[in-house]
């Protein structure tokens, strides 16, 4: 069974540009979450999608958005990039029903550098 | 809001020895899950062990075990017979069993070094 797949793995963008990151969850998983990891702020929750609906949202500005498709694949978008958006973006998937406590699996991440 | 605290930014252990990583958390909920994740240099988060709050028995997975003290809100990870491959960043994480879906709250992490 394939794991959580994130693309692209590495990318460099210029301030002011926008970026789209993609995540394919494990087959059968309906929940996809996104996290930002930086040396200064650690791991911070961005948002979670379940069955194409945003179920949770972290404390990030509106420049950060996401969506989930009917096949559970998810994309996150960051508009008007700032230098501080440079980070490792991790995607995680799980089967997902509330309270199920099922295991959450992570992808290898997308490294974003903003210059 | 829940918080997770790992007070040891760095730890080191000799190969084949035992090491314990500390984690405390704060929550007003009674039902939740706790996890330890390992993040090697590849940066992929790998689940090490999980604990359901309603279970009194401490979870174990081979060389990894936890000491879960619900009243004290403490969740430490013990690694026995440490191996070079155990060297990584370790994160303690909290997940509500209620309405917050699959959201994880992470601690700051503990960088574990294993010396040969």
PDB file of C-alpha atoms in Angstrom:
ATOM      1  CA  UNK A   1       0.000   0.000   0.000  1.00  0.00           C
ATOM      2  CA  UNK A   2       1.505   3.317  -1.040  1.00  0.00           C
ATOM      3  CA  UNK A   3       2.160   5.880   1.660  1.00  0.00           C
ATOM      4  CA  UNK A   4       1.310   9.554   1.738  1.00  0.00           C
ATOM      5  CA  UNK A   5       2.783  11.208  -1.343  1.00  0.00           C
ATOM      6  CA  UNK A   6       3.663  14.870  -1.501  1.00  0.00           C
ATOM      7  CA  UNK A   7       4.718  16.824  -4.554  1.00  0.00           C
ATOM      8  CA  UNK A   8       6.856  18.679  -5.275  1.00  0.00           C
ATOM      9  CA  UNK A   9       9.491  17.713  -2.739  1.00  0.00           C
ATOM     10  CA  UNK A  10      11.574  20.859  -3.159  1.00  0.00           C
ATOM     11  CA  UNK A  11      10.811  24.220  -4.626  1.00  0.00           C
ATOM     12  CA  UNK A  12      12.106  27.750  -4.608  1.00  0.00           C
ATOM     13  CA  UNK A  13       9.810  30.711  -5.070  1.00  0.00           C
ATOM     14  CA  UNK A  14      10.198  34.467  -5.077  1.00  0.00           C
ATOM     15  CA  UNK A  15       8.494  36.805  -2.632  1.00  0.00           C
ATOM     16  CA  UNK A  16       5.059  37.793  -3.857  1.00  0.00           C
ATOM     17  CA  UNK A  17       4.528  34.645  -5.902  1.00  0.00           C
ATOM     18  CA  UNK A  18       2.082  31.928  -5.052  1.00  0.00           C
ATOM     19  CA  UNK A  19       2.642  28.204  -4.617  1.00  0.00           C
ATOM     20  CA  UNK A  20       0.504  25.079  -4.728  1.00  0.00           C
ATOM     21  CA  UNK A  21       1.513  21.900  -2.932  1.00  0.00           C
ATOM     22  CA  UNK A  22      -0.136  18.551  -3.513  1.00  0.00           C
ATOM     23  CA  UNK A  23      -0.800  15.593  -1.261  1.00  0.00           C
ATOM     24  CA  UNK A  24      -2.133  12.138  -2.123  1.00  0.00           C
ATOM     25  CA  UNK A  25      -3.278  10.281   0.994  1.00  0.00           C
ATOM     26  CA  UNK A  26      -3.074   6.591   1.637  1.00  0.00           C
ATOM     27  CA  UNK A  27      -5.750   4.743  -0.293  1.00  0.00           C
ATOM     28  CA  UNK A  28      -8.991   4.679   1.694  1.00  0.00           C
ATOM     29  CA  UNK A  29      -8.056   7.608   3.912  1.00  0.00           C
ATOM     30  CA  UNK A  30     -10.526  10.459   3.900  1.00  0.00           C
ATOM     31  CA  UNK A  31      -8.815  12.924   6.205  1.00  0.00           C
ATOM     32  CA  UNK A  32      -5.896  15.050   5.078  1.00  0.00           C
ATOM     33  CA  UNK A  33      -4.132  17.531   7.339  1.00  0.00           C
ATOM     34  CA  UNK A  34      -1.374  20.004   6.647  1.00  0.00           C
ATOM     35  CA  UNK A  35       1.365  21.192   8.992  1.00  0.00           C
ATOM     36  CA  UNK A  36       4.077  23.805   8.712  1.00  0.00           C
ATOM     37  CA  UNK A  37       7.434  23.055  10.305  1.00  0.00           C
ATOM     38  CA  UNK A  38       9.996  25.790  10.925  1.00  0.00           C
ATOM     39  CA  UNK A  39      12.984  25.964  13.282  1.00  0.00           C
ATOM     40  CA  UNK A  40      11.474  28.859  15.182  1.00  0.00           C
ATOM     41  CA  UNK A  41       7.813  27.869  15.445  1.00  0.00           C
ATOM     42  CA  UNK A  42       8.075  24.090  15.385  1.00  0.00           C
ATOM     43  CA  UNK A  43       5.189  22.080  13.986  1.00  0.00           C
ATOM     44  CA  UNK A  44       2.033  24.074  13.492  1.00  0.00           C
ATOM     45  CA  UNK A  45      -1.317  22.840  12.274  1.00  0.00           C
ATOM     46  CA  UNK A  46      -2.622  24.566   9.149  1.00  0.00           C
ATOM     47  CA  UNK A  47      -5.907  22.854   8.341  1.00  0.00           C
ATOM     48  CA  UNK A  48      -7.659  19.537   7.943  1.00  0.00           C
ATOM     49  CA  UNK A  49     -10.013  18.324   5.249  1.00  0.00           C
ATOM     50  CA  UNK A  50     -12.404  15.430   5.541  1.00  0.00           C
ATOM     51  CA  UNK A  51     -14.640  14.329   2.678  1.00  0.00           C
ATOM     52  CA  UNK A  52     -13.923  17.546   0.751  1.00  0.00           C
ATOM     53  CA  UNK A  53     -14.890  19.792   3.685  1.00  0.00           C
ATOM     54  CA  UNK A  54     -12.553  21.802   5.869  1.00  0.00           C
ATOM     55  CA  UNK A  55     -13.020  20.357   9.334  1.00  0.00           C
ATOM     56  CA  UNK A  56     -10.370  22.275  11.270  1.00  0.00           C
ATOM     57  CA  UNK A  57      -8.288  25.343  10.725  1.00  0.00           C
ATOM     58  CA  UNK A  58      -5.192  26.567  12.504  1.00  0.00           C
ATOM     59  CA  UNK A  59      -4.154  30.112  13.213  1.00  0.00           C
ATOM     60  CA  UNK A  60      -2.706  31.126   9.861  1.00  0.00           C
ATOM     61  CA  UNK A  61      -3.533  34.145   7.676  1.00  0.00           C
ATOM     62  CA  UNK A  62      -5.945  33.881   4.783  1.00  0.00           C
ATOM     63  CA  UNK A  63      -3.027  33.629   2.353  1.00  0.00           C
ATOM     64  CA  UNK A  64      -2.945  29.975   3.288  1.00  0.00           C
ATOM     65  CA  UNK A  65      -5.770  27.962   1.801  1.00  0.00           C
ATOM     66  CA  UNK A  66      -6.509  24.417   0.853  1.00  0.00           C
ATOM     67  CA  UNK A  67      -8.972  22.104  -0.742  1.00  0.00           C
ATOM     68  CA  UNK A  68      -9.733  18.444  -1.058  1.00  0.00           C
ATOM     69  CA  UNK A  69     -10.974  16.614  -4.099  1.00  0.00           C
ATOM     70  CA  UNK A  70     -13.464  13.767  -4.348  1.00  0.00           C
ATOM     71  CA  UNK A  71     -10.614  11.239  -4.509  1.00  0.00           C
ATOM     72  CA  UNK A  72      -9.316  12.651  -1.182  1.00  0.00           C
ATOM     73  CA  UNK A  73      -6.248  14.218  -2.762  1.00  0.00           C
ATOM     74  CA  UNK A  74      -5.557  17.614  -1.287  1.00  0.00           C
ATOM     75  CA  UNK A  75      -3.803  20.781  -2.320  1.00  0.00           C
ATOM     76  CA  UNK A  76      -2.685  23.715  -0.267  1.00  0.00           C
ATOM     77  CA  UNK A  77      -2.005  27.129  -1.696  1.00  0.00           C
ATOM     78  CA  UNK A  78      -0.005  30.008  -0.324  1.00  0.00           C
ATOM     79  CA  UNK A  79      -0.457  33.346  -2.050  1.00  0.00           C
ATOM     80  CA  UNK A  80       1.723  36.442  -1.882  1.00  0.00           C
ATOM     81  CA  UNK A  81       4.647  34.516  -0.485  1.00  0.00           C
ATOM     82  CA  UNK A  82       6.743  36.026   2.282  1.00  0.00           C
ATOM     83  CA  UNK A  83      10.237  35.076   3.387  1.00  0.00           C
ATOM     84  CA  UNK A  84       8.768  33.687   6.605  1.00  0.00           C
ATOM     85  CA  UNK A  85       6.779  31.117   4.640  1.00  0.00           C
ATOM     86  CA  UNK A  86       9.997  29.193   4.006  1.00  0.00           C
ATOM     87  CA  UNK A  87       9.368  25.895   5.735  1.00  0.00           C
ATOM     88  CA  UNK A  88       8.803  22.194   5.462  1.00  0.00           C
ATOM     89  CA  UNK A  89       5.143  21.538   4.734  1.00  0.00           C
ATOM     90  CA  UNK A  90       3.974  18.162   5.932  1.00  0.00           C
ATOM     91  CA  UNK A  91       0.832  16.392   4.840  1.00  0.00           C
ATOM     92  CA  UNK A  92      -0.793  13.720   6.963  1.00  0.00           C
ATOM     93  CA  UNK A  93      -3.621  11.321   6.267  1.00  0.00           C
ATOM     94  CA  UNK A  94      -5.885   9.106   8.295  1.00  0.00           C
ATOM     95  CA  UNK A  95      -9.143   7.235   7.893  1.00  0.00           C
ATOM     96  CA  UNK A  96     -10.613  10.116   9.757  1.00  0.00           C
ATOM     97  CA  UNK A  97     -14.011   9.839  11.442  1.00  0.00           C
ATOM     98  CA  UNK A  98     -14.216  11.987  14.544  1.00  0.00           C
ATOM     99  CA  UNK A  99     -13.063  10.339  17.705  1.00  0.00           C
ATOM    100  CA  UNK A 100     -11.821   7.260  15.917  1.00  0.00           C
ATOM    101  CA  UNK A 101      -8.279   7.785  17.132  1.00  0.00           C
ATOM    102  CA  UNK A 102      -6.944   6.018  14.088  1.00  0.00           C
ATOM    103  CA  UNK A 103      -3.299   6.376  13.230  1.00  0.00           C
ATOM    104  CA  UNK A 104      -2.144   9.447  11.342  1.00  0.00           C
ATOM    105  CA  UNK A 105       0.507   8.872   8.688  1.00  0.00           C
ATOM    106  CA  UNK A 106       2.795  11.543   7.321  1.00  0.00           C
ATOM    107  CA  UNK A 107       4.350  12.203   3.959  1.00  0.00           C
ATOM    108  CA  UNK A 108       7.977  13.176   3.441  1.00  0.00           C
ATOM    109  CA  UNK A 109       7.109  16.845   3.131  1.00  0.00           C
ATOM    110  CA  UNK A 110       7.569  19.630   0.639  1.00  0.00           C
ATOM    111  CA  UNK A 111      10.478  21.960   1.243  1.00  0.00           C
ATOM    112  CA  UNK A 112       9.573  25.511   0.285  1.00  0.00           C
ATOM    113  CA  UNK A 113      12.220  28.210   0.098  1.00  0.00           C
ATOM    114  CA  UNK A 114      11.124  31.780  -0.512  1.00  0.00           C
ATOM    115  CA  UNK A 115      13.816  34.157  -1.766  1.00  0.00           C
TER     116      UNK A 115
ATOM    117  CA  UNK B   1      -6.536  24.878  24.006  1.00  0.00           C
ATOM    118  CA  UNK B   2      -4.230  21.960  24.557  1.00  0.00           C
ATOM    119  CA  UNK B   3      -0.499  22.393  24.937  1.00  0.00           C
ATOM    120  CA  UNK B   4       2.340  19.888  24.841  1.00  0.00           C
ATOM    121  CA  UNK B   5       5.725  20.558  26.432  1.00  0.00           C
ATOM    122  CA  UNK B   6       8.978  18.723  25.955  1.00  0.00           C
ATOM    123  CA  UNK B   7      11.494  20.167  28.380  1.00  0.00           C
ATOM    124  CA  UNK B   8      14.565  18.416  26.975  1.00  0.00           C
ATOM    125  CA  UNK B   9      15.717  20.000  23.699  1.00  0.00           C
ATOM    126  CA  UNK B  10      18.573  17.501  23.436  1.00  0.00           C
ATOM    127  CA  UNK B  11      19.392  14.117  24.925  1.00  0.00           C
ATOM    128  CA  UNK B  12      22.193  11.659  24.326  1.00  0.00           C
ATOM    129  CA  UNK B  13      22.578   7.989  25.121  1.00  0.00           C
ATOM    130  CA  UNK B  14      25.194   5.321  24.653  1.00  0.00           C
ATOM    131  CA  UNK B  15      24.403   2.525  22.267  1.00  0.00           C
ATOM    132  CA  UNK B  16      22.643  -0.370  24.076  1.00  0.00           C
ATOM    133  CA  UNK B  17      21.724   1.856  27.011  1.00  0.00           C
ATOM    134  CA  UNK B  18      18.282   3.114  28.035  1.00  0.00           C
ATOM    135  CA  UNK B  19      17.034   6.667  27.700  1.00  0.00           C
ATOM    136  CA  UNK B  20      13.809   8.375  28.748  1.00  0.00           C
ATOM    137  CA  UNK B  21      12.315  11.366  26.956  1.00  0.00           C
ATOM    138  CA  UNK B  22       9.881  13.554  28.889  1.00  0.00           C
ATOM    139  CA  UNK B  23       6.589  15.066  27.810  1.00  0.00           C
ATOM    140  CA  UNK B  24       3.888  16.892  29.711  1.00  0.00           C
ATOM    141  CA  UNK B  25       0.616  18.187  28.370  1.00  0.00           C
ATOM    142  CA  UNK B  26      -2.240  20.358  29.439  1.00  0.00           C
ATOM    143  CA  UNK B  27      -5.862  19.637  28.632  1.00  0.00           C
ATOM    144  CA  UNK B  28      -9.295  19.861  30.157  1.00  0.00           C
ATOM    145  CA  UNK B  29     -10.505  16.868  28.191  1.00  0.00           C
ATOM    146  CA  UNK B  30     -10.850  13.412  29.647  1.00  0.00           C
ATOM    147  CA  UNK B  31     -10.669  11.421  26.439  1.00  0.00           C
ATOM    148  CA  UNK B  32      -7.727  11.842  24.099  1.00  0.00           C
ATOM    149  CA  UNK B  33      -4.780  10.112  22.447  1.00  0.00           C
ATOM    150  CA  UNK B  34      -1.076  10.638  22.917  1.00  0.00           C
ATOM    151  CA  UNK B  35       1.662   9.790  20.462  1.00  0.00           C
ATOM    152  CA  UNK B  36       5.398   9.763  20.068  1.00  0.00           C
ATOM    153  CA  UNK B  37       6.656  10.434  16.563  1.00  0.00           C
ATOM    154  CA  UNK B  38      10.231  10.089  15.345  1.00  0.00           C
ATOM    155  CA  UNK B  39      11.613  12.414  12.682  1.00  0.00           C
ATOM    156  CA  UNK B  40      14.937  11.240  11.231  1.00  0.00           C
ATOM    157  CA  UNK B  41      17.056  13.433   8.935  1.00  0.00           C
ATOM    158  CA  UNK B  42      14.799  12.455   6.025  1.00  0.00           C
ATOM    159  CA  UNK B  43      12.131  14.525   7.853  1.00  0.00           C
ATOM    160  CA  UNK B  44       9.353  11.976   7.455  1.00  0.00           C
ATOM    161  CA  UNK B  45       7.386  11.675  10.681  1.00  0.00           C
ATOM    162  CA  UNK B  46       7.195   8.061  11.800  1.00  0.00           C
ATOM    163  CA  UNK B  47       4.813   6.890  14.501  1.00  0.00           C
ATOM    164  CA  UNK B  48       6.682   5.229  17.347  1.00  0.00           C
ATOM    165  CA  UNK B  49       3.934   4.518  19.842  1.00  0.00           C
ATOM    166  CA  UNK B  50       0.427   5.612  20.804  1.00  0.00           C
ATOM    167  CA  UNK B  51      -1.561   5.646  24.016  1.00  0.00           C
ATOM    168  CA  UNK B  52      -5.300   5.921  24.530  1.00  0.00           C
ATOM    169  CA  UNK B  53      -6.105   8.018  27.594  1.00  0.00           C
ATOM    170  CA  UNK B  54      -8.852   5.646  28.720  1.00  0.00           C
ATOM    171  CA  UNK B  55      -6.384   2.777  28.951  1.00  0.00           C
ATOM    172  CA  UNK B  56      -4.496   2.510  32.207  1.00  0.00           C
ATOM    173  CA  UNK B  57      -1.981   0.054  30.816  1.00  0.00           C
ATOM    174  CA  UNK B  58       1.138   1.650  29.397  1.00  0.00           C
ATOM    175  CA  UNK B  59       1.711   1.024  25.694  1.00  0.00           C
ATOM    176  CA  UNK B  60       4.771  -0.885  24.513  1.00  0.00           C
ATOM    177  CA  UNK B  61       6.206  -1.497  21.058  1.00  0.00           C
ATOM    178  CA  UNK B  62       9.289  -3.683  21.105  1.00  0.00           C
ATOM    179  CA  UNK B  63      12.094  -1.548  22.617  1.00  0.00           C
ATOM    180  CA  UNK B  64       9.815   1.436  23.080  1.00  0.00           C
ATOM    181  CA  UNK B  65       7.505   1.897  26.037  1.00  0.00           C
ATOM    182  CA  UNK B  66       5.707   4.778  27.682  1.00  0.00           C
ATOM    183  CA  UNK B  67       4.984   5.843  31.226  1.00  0.00           C
ATOM    184  CA  UNK B  68       1.539   7.415  31.074  1.00  0.00           C
ATOM    185  CA  UNK B  69       0.497   9.278  34.191  1.00  0.00           C
ATOM    186  CA  UNK B  70      -2.930  10.721  33.438  1.00  0.00           C
ATOM    187  CA  UNK B  71      -3.400  12.611  36.679  1.00  0.00           C
ATOM    188  CA  UNK B  72       0.009  14.231  36.349  1.00  0.00           C
ATOM    189  CA  UNK B  73      -0.520  14.772  32.597  1.00  0.00           C
ATOM    190  CA  UNK B  74       2.798  13.172  31.884  1.00  0.00           C
ATOM    191  CA  UNK B  75       3.729  10.908  28.968  1.00  0.00           C
ATOM    192  CA  UNK B  76       7.370   9.852  28.839  1.00  0.00           C
ATOM    193  CA  UNK B  77       9.012   7.578  26.272  1.00  0.00           C
ATOM    194  CA  UNK B  78      11.567   4.975  27.276  1.00  0.00           C
ATOM    195  CA  UNK B  79      13.883   3.550  24.645  1.00  0.00           C
ATOM    196  CA  UNK B  80      15.659   0.393  25.730  1.00  0.00           C
ATOM    197  CA  UNK B  81      18.773  -1.090  24.136  1.00  0.00           C
ATOM    198  CA  UNK B  82      19.300   2.095  22.124  1.00  0.00           C
ATOM    199  CA  UNK B  83      20.514   1.646  18.567  1.00  0.00           C
ATOM    200  CA  UNK B  84      22.283   4.025  16.219  1.00  0.00           C
ATOM    201  CA  UNK B  85      19.155   4.099  14.075  1.00  0.00           C
ATOM    202  CA  UNK B  86      17.188   5.570  16.971  1.00  0.00           C
ATOM    203  CA  UNK B  87      19.007   8.876  16.531  1.00  0.00           C
ATOM    204  CA  UNK B  88      16.374  11.398  15.458  1.00  0.00           C
ATOM    205  CA  UNK B  89      14.127  14.212  16.631  1.00  0.00           C
ATOM    206  CA  UNK B  90      11.307  12.873  18.783  1.00  0.00           C
ATOM    207  CA  UNK B  91       7.986  14.660  19.063  1.00  0.00           C
ATOM    208  CA  UNK B  92       5.270  14.117  21.613  1.00  0.00           C
ATOM    209  CA  UNK B  93       1.789  14.812  20.239  1.00  0.00           C
ATOM    210  CA  UNK B  94      -1.764  15.140  21.539  1.00  0.00           C
ATOM    211  CA  UNK B  95      -4.984  14.428  19.740  1.00  0.00           C
ATOM    212  CA  UNK B  96      -8.449  15.038  21.073  1.00  0.00           C
ATOM    213  CA  UNK B  97     -10.946  12.206  20.896  1.00  0.00           C
ATOM    214  CA  UNK B  98     -13.745  14.699  20.528  1.00  0.00           C
ATOM    215  CA  UNK B  99     -14.597  17.219  17.892  1.00  0.00           C
ATOM    216  CA  UNK B 100     -11.185  18.321  16.688  1.00  0.00           C
ATOM    217  CA  UNK B 101     -10.882  15.570  14.106  1.00  0.00           C
ATOM    218  CA  UNK B 102      -7.385  14.505  13.212  1.00  0.00           C
ATOM    219  CA  UNK B 103      -5.611  17.591  14.499  1.00  0.00           C
ATOM    220  CA  UNK B 104      -2.354  16.921  16.329  1.00  0.00           C
ATOM    221  CA  UNK B 105      -0.742  19.315  18.775  1.00  0.00           C
ATOM    222  CA  UNK B 106       3.005  18.778  18.945  1.00  0.00           C
ATOM    223  CA  UNK B 107       5.649  19.528  21.531  1.00  0.00           C
ATOM    224  CA  UNK B 108       8.872  21.300  20.663  1.00  0.00           C
ATOM    225  CA  UNK B 109      10.783  18.093  20.092  1.00  0.00           C
ATOM    226  CA  UNK B 110      13.798  16.368  21.667  1.00  0.00           C
ATOM    227  CA  UNK B 111      16.882  15.720  19.561  1.00  0.00           C
ATOM    228  CA  UNK B 112      18.249  12.305  20.507  1.00  0.00           C
ATOM    229  CA  UNK B 113      21.870  11.431  19.801  1.00  0.00           C
ATOM    230  CA  UNK B 114      23.055   7.839  20.100  1.00  0.00           C
ATOM    231  CA  UNK B 115      26.772   7.453  20.728  1.00  0.00           C
ATOM    232  CA  UNK B 116      28.570   4.292  19.575  1.00  0.00           C
TER     233      UNK B 116
END
